[in-house]
JSON list of C-alpha atoms in Angstrom, two decimals:
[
{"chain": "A", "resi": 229, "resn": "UNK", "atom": "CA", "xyz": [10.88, -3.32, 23.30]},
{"chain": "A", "resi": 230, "resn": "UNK", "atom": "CA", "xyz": [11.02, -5.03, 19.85]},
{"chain": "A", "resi": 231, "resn": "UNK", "atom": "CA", "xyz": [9.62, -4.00, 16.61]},
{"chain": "A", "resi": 232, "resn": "UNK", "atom": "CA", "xyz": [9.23, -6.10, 13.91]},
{"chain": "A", "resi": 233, "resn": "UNK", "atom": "CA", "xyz": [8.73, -4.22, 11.38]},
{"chain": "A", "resi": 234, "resn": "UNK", "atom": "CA", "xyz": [6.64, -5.92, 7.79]},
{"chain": "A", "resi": 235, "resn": "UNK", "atom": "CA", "xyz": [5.85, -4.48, 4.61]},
{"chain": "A", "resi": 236, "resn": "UNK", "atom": "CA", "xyz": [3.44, -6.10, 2.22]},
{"chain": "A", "resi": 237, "resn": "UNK", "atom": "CA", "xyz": [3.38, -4.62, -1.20]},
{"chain": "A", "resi": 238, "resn": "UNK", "atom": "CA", "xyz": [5.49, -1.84, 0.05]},
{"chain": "A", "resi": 239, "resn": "UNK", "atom": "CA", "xyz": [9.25, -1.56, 0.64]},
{"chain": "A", "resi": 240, "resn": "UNK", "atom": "CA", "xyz": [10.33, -0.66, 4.34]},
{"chain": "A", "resi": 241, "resn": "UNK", "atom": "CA", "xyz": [12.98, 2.00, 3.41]},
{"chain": "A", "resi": 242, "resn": "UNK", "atom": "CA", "xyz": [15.34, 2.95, 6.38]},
{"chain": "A", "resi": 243, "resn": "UNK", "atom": "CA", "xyz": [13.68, 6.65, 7.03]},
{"chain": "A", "resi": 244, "resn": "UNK", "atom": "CA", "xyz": [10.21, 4.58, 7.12]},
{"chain": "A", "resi": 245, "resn": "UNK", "atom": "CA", "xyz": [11.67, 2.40, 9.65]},
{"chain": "A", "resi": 246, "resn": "UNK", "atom": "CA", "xyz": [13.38, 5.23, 11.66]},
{"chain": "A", "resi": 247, "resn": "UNK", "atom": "CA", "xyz": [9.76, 7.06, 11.91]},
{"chain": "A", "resi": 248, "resn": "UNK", "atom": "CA", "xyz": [8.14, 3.96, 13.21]},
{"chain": "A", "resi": 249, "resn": "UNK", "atom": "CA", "xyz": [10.65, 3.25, 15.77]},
{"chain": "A", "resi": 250, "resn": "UNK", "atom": "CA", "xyz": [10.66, 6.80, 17.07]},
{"chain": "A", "resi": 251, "resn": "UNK", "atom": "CA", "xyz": [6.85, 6.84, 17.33]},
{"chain": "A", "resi": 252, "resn": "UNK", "atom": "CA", "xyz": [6.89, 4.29, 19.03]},
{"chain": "A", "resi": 253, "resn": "UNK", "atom": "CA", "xyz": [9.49, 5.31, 21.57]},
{"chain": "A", "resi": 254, "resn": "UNK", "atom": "CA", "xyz": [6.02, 7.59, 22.82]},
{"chain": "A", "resi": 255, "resn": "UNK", "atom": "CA", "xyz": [4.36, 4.43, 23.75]},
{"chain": "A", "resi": 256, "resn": "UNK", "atom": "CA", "xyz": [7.64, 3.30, 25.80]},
{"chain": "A", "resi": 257, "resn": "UNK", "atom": "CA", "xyz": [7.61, 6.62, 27.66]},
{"chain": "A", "resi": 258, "resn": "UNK", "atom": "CA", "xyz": [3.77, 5.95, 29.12]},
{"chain": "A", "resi": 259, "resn": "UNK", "atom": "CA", "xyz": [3.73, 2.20, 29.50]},
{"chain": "A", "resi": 260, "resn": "UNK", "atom": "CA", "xyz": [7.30, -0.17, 30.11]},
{"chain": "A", "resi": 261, "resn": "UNK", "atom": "CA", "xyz": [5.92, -3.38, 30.13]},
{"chain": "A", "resi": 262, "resn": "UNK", "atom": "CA", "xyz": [5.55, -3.44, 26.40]},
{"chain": "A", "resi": 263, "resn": "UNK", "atom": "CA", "xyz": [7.59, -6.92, 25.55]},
{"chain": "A", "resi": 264, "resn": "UNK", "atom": "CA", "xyz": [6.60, -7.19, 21.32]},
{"chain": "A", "resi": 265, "resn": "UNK", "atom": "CA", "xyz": [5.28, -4.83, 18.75]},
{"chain": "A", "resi": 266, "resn": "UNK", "atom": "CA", "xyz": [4.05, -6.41, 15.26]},
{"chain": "A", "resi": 267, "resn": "UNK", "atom": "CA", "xyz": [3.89, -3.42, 13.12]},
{"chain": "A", "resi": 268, "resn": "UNK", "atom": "CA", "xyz": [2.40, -4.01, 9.06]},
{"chain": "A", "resi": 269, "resn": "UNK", "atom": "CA", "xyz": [2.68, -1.68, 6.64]},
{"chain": "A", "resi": 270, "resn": "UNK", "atom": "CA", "xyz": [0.69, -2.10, 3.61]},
{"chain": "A", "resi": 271, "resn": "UNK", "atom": "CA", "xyz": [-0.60, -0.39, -0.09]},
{"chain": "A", "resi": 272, "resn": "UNK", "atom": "CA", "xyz": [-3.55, -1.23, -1.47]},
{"chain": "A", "resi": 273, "resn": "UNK", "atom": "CA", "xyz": [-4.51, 0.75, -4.43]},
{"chain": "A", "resi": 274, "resn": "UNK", "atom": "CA", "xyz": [-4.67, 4.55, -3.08]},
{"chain": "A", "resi": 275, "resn": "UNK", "atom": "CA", "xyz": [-5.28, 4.05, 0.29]},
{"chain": "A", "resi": 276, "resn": "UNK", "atom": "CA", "xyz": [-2.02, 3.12, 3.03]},
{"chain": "A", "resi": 277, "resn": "UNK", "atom": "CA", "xyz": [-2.87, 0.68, 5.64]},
{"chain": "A", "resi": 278, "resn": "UNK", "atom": "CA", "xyz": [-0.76, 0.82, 9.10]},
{"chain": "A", "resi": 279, "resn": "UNK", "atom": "CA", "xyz": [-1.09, -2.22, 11.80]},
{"chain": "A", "resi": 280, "resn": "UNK", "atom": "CA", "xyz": [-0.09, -3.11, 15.32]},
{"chain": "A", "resi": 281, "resn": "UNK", "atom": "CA", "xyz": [-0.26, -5.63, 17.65]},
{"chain": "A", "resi": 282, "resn": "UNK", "atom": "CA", "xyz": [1.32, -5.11, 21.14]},
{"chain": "A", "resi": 283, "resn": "UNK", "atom": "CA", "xyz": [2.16, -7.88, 23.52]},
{"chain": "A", "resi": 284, "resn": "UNK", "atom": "CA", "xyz": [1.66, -6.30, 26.85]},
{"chain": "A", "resi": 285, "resn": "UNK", "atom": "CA", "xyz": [2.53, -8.71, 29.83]},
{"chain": "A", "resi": 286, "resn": "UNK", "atom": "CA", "xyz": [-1.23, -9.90, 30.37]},
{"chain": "A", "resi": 287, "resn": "UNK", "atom": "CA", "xyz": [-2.80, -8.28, 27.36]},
{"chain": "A", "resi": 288, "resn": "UNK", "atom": "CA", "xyz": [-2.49, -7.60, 23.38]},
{"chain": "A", "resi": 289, "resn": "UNK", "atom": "CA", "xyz": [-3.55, -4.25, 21.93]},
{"chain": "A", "resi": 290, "resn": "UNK", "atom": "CA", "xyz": [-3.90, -4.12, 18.45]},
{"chain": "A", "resi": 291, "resn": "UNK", "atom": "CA", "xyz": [-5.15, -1.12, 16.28]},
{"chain": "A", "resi": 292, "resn": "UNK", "atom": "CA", "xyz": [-5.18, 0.02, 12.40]},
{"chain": "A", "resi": 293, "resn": "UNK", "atom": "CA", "xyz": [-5.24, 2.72, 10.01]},
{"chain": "A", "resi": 294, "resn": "UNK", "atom": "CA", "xyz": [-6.24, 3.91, 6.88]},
{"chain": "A", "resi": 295, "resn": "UNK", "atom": "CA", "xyz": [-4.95, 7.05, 5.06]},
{"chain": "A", "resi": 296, "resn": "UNK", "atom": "CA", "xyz": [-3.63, 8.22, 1.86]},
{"chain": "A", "resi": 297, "resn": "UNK", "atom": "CA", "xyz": [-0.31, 8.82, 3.21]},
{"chain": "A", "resi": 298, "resn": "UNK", "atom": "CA", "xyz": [1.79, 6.14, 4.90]},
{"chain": "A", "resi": 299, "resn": "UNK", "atom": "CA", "xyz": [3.63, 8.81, 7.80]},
{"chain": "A", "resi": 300, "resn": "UNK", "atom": "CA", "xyz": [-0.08, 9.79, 8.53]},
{"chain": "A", "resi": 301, "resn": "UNK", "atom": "CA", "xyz": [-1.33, 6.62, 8.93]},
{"chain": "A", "resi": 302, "resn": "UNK", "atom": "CA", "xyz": [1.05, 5.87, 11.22]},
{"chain": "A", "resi": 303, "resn": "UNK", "atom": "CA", "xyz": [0.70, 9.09, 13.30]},
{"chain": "A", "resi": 304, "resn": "UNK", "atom": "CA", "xyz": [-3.19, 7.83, 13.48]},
{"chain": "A", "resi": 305, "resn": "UNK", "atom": "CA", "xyz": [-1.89, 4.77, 14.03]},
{"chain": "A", "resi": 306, "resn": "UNK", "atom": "CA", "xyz": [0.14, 5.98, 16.94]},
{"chain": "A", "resi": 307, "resn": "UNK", "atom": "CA", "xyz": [-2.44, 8.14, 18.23]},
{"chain": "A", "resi": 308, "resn": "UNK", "atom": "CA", "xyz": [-4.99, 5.08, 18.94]},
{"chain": "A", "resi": 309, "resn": "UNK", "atom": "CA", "xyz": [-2.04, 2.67, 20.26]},
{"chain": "A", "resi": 310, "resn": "UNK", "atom": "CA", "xyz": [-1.65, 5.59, 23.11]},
{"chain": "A", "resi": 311, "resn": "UNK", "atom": "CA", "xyz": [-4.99, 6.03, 24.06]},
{"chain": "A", "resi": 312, "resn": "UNK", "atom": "CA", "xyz": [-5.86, 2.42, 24.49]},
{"chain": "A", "resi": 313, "resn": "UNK", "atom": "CA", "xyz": [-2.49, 1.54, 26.31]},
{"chain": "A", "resi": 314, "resn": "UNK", "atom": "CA", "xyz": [-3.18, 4.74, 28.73]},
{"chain": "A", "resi": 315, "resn": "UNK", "atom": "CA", "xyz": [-6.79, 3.13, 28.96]},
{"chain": "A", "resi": 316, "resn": "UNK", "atom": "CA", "xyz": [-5.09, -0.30, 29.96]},
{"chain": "A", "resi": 317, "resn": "UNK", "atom": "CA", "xyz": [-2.71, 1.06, 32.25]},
{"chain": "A", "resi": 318, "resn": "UNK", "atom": "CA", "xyz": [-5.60, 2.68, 34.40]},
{"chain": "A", "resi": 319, "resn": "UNK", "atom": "CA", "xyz": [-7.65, -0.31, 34.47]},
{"chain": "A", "resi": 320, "resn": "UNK", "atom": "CA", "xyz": [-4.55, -1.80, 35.69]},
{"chain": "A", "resi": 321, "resn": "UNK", "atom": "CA", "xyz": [-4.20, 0.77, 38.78]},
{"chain": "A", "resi": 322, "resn": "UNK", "atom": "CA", "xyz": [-7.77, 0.84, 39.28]},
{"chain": "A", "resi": 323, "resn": "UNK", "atom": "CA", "xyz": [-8.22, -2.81, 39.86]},
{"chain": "A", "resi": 324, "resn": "UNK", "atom": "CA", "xyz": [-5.85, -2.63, 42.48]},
{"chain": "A", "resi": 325, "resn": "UNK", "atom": "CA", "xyz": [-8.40, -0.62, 44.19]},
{"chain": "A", "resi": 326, "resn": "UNK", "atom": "CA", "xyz": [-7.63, 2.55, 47.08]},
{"chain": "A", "resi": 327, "resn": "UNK", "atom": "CA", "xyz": [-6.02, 1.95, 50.52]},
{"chain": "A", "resi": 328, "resn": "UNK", "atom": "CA", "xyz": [-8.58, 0.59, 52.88]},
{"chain": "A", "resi": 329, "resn": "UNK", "atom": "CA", "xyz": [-9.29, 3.22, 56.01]},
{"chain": "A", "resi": 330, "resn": "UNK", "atom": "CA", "xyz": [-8.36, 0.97, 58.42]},
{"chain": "A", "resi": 331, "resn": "UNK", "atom": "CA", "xyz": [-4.32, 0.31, 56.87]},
{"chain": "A", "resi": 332, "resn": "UNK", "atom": "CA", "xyz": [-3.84, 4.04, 56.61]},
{"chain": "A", "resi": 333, "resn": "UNK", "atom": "CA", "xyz": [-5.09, 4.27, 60.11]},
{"chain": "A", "resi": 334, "resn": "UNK", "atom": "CA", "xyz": [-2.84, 1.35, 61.60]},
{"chain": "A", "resi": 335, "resn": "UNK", "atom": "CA", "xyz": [0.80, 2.87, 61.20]},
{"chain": "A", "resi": 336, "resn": "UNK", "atom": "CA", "xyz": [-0.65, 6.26, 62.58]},
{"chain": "A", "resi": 337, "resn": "UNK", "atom": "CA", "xyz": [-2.07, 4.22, 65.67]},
{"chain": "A", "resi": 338, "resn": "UNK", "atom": "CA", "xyz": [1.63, 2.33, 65.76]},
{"chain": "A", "resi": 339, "resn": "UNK", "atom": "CA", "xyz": [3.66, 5.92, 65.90]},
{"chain": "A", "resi": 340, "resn": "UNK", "atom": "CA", "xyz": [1.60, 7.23, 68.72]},
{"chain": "A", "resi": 341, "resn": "UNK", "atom": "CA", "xyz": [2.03, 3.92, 70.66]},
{"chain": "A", "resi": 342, "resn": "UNK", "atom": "CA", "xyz": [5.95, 4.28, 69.99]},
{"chain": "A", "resi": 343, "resn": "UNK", "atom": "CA", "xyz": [5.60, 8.06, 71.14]},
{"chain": "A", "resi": 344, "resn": "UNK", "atom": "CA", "xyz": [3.65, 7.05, 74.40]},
{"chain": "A", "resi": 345, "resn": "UNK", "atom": "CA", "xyz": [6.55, 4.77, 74.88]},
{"chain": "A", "resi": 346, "resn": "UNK", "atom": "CA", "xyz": [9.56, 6.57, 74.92]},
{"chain": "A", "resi": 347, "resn": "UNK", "atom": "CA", "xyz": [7.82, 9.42, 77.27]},
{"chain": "A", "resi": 348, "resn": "UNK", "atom": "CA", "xyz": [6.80, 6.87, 79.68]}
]
């Protein structure tokens, strides 16, 4: 996975940039098809603004967050990024739907036929 990593009125010190890419070593834990993260850290005034986009293969997530404190707003941050990628992993396993009845009944059919076989 690669972070790139953008500051914008706000200098990207190396302990800033070692908490993002640790946080975001949780995302590559539950999902490890993420392929690009844009992460933008901003200041405006009092309040600290965190951003990501992630390129998923098929999809892009993207989430923000507002707090007074930078490290917070990226745990928020963080916390929404994980939720919606869980989210888009299910849909992903859902859509692929159950095993039909009938293919978890055919290799069962298959062994007995082999059994009846080799007593024969």
């Amino acid at each position: 996975m690669h972070i790139n990593l953008t500051g914008h009125h706000v200098d990207i010190t190396e302990p800033l940039k070692g908490y993002v890419d640790s946080k975001f070593d949780r995302l590559a834990r539950h999902f490890d098809h993420v392929i690009k993260v844009h992460v933008v850290l901003s200041v405006e005034k009092l309040r600290q603004k965190a951003e990501a986009t992630l390129h998923i293969n098929g999809a892009n997530v993207f989430a923000d967050s507002v707090h007074e404190d930078m490290y917070a707003a990226i745990d928020t941050l963080i916390d929404k990024l994980d939720r919606q990628v869980i989210k888009y992993k299910e849909k992903r396993q859902n859509h692929r739907g159950p095993r039909s009845p009938i293919d978890t009944e055919a290799p069962a059919a298959l062994a007995e036929a082999e059994d009846e076989e080799v007593h024969d």
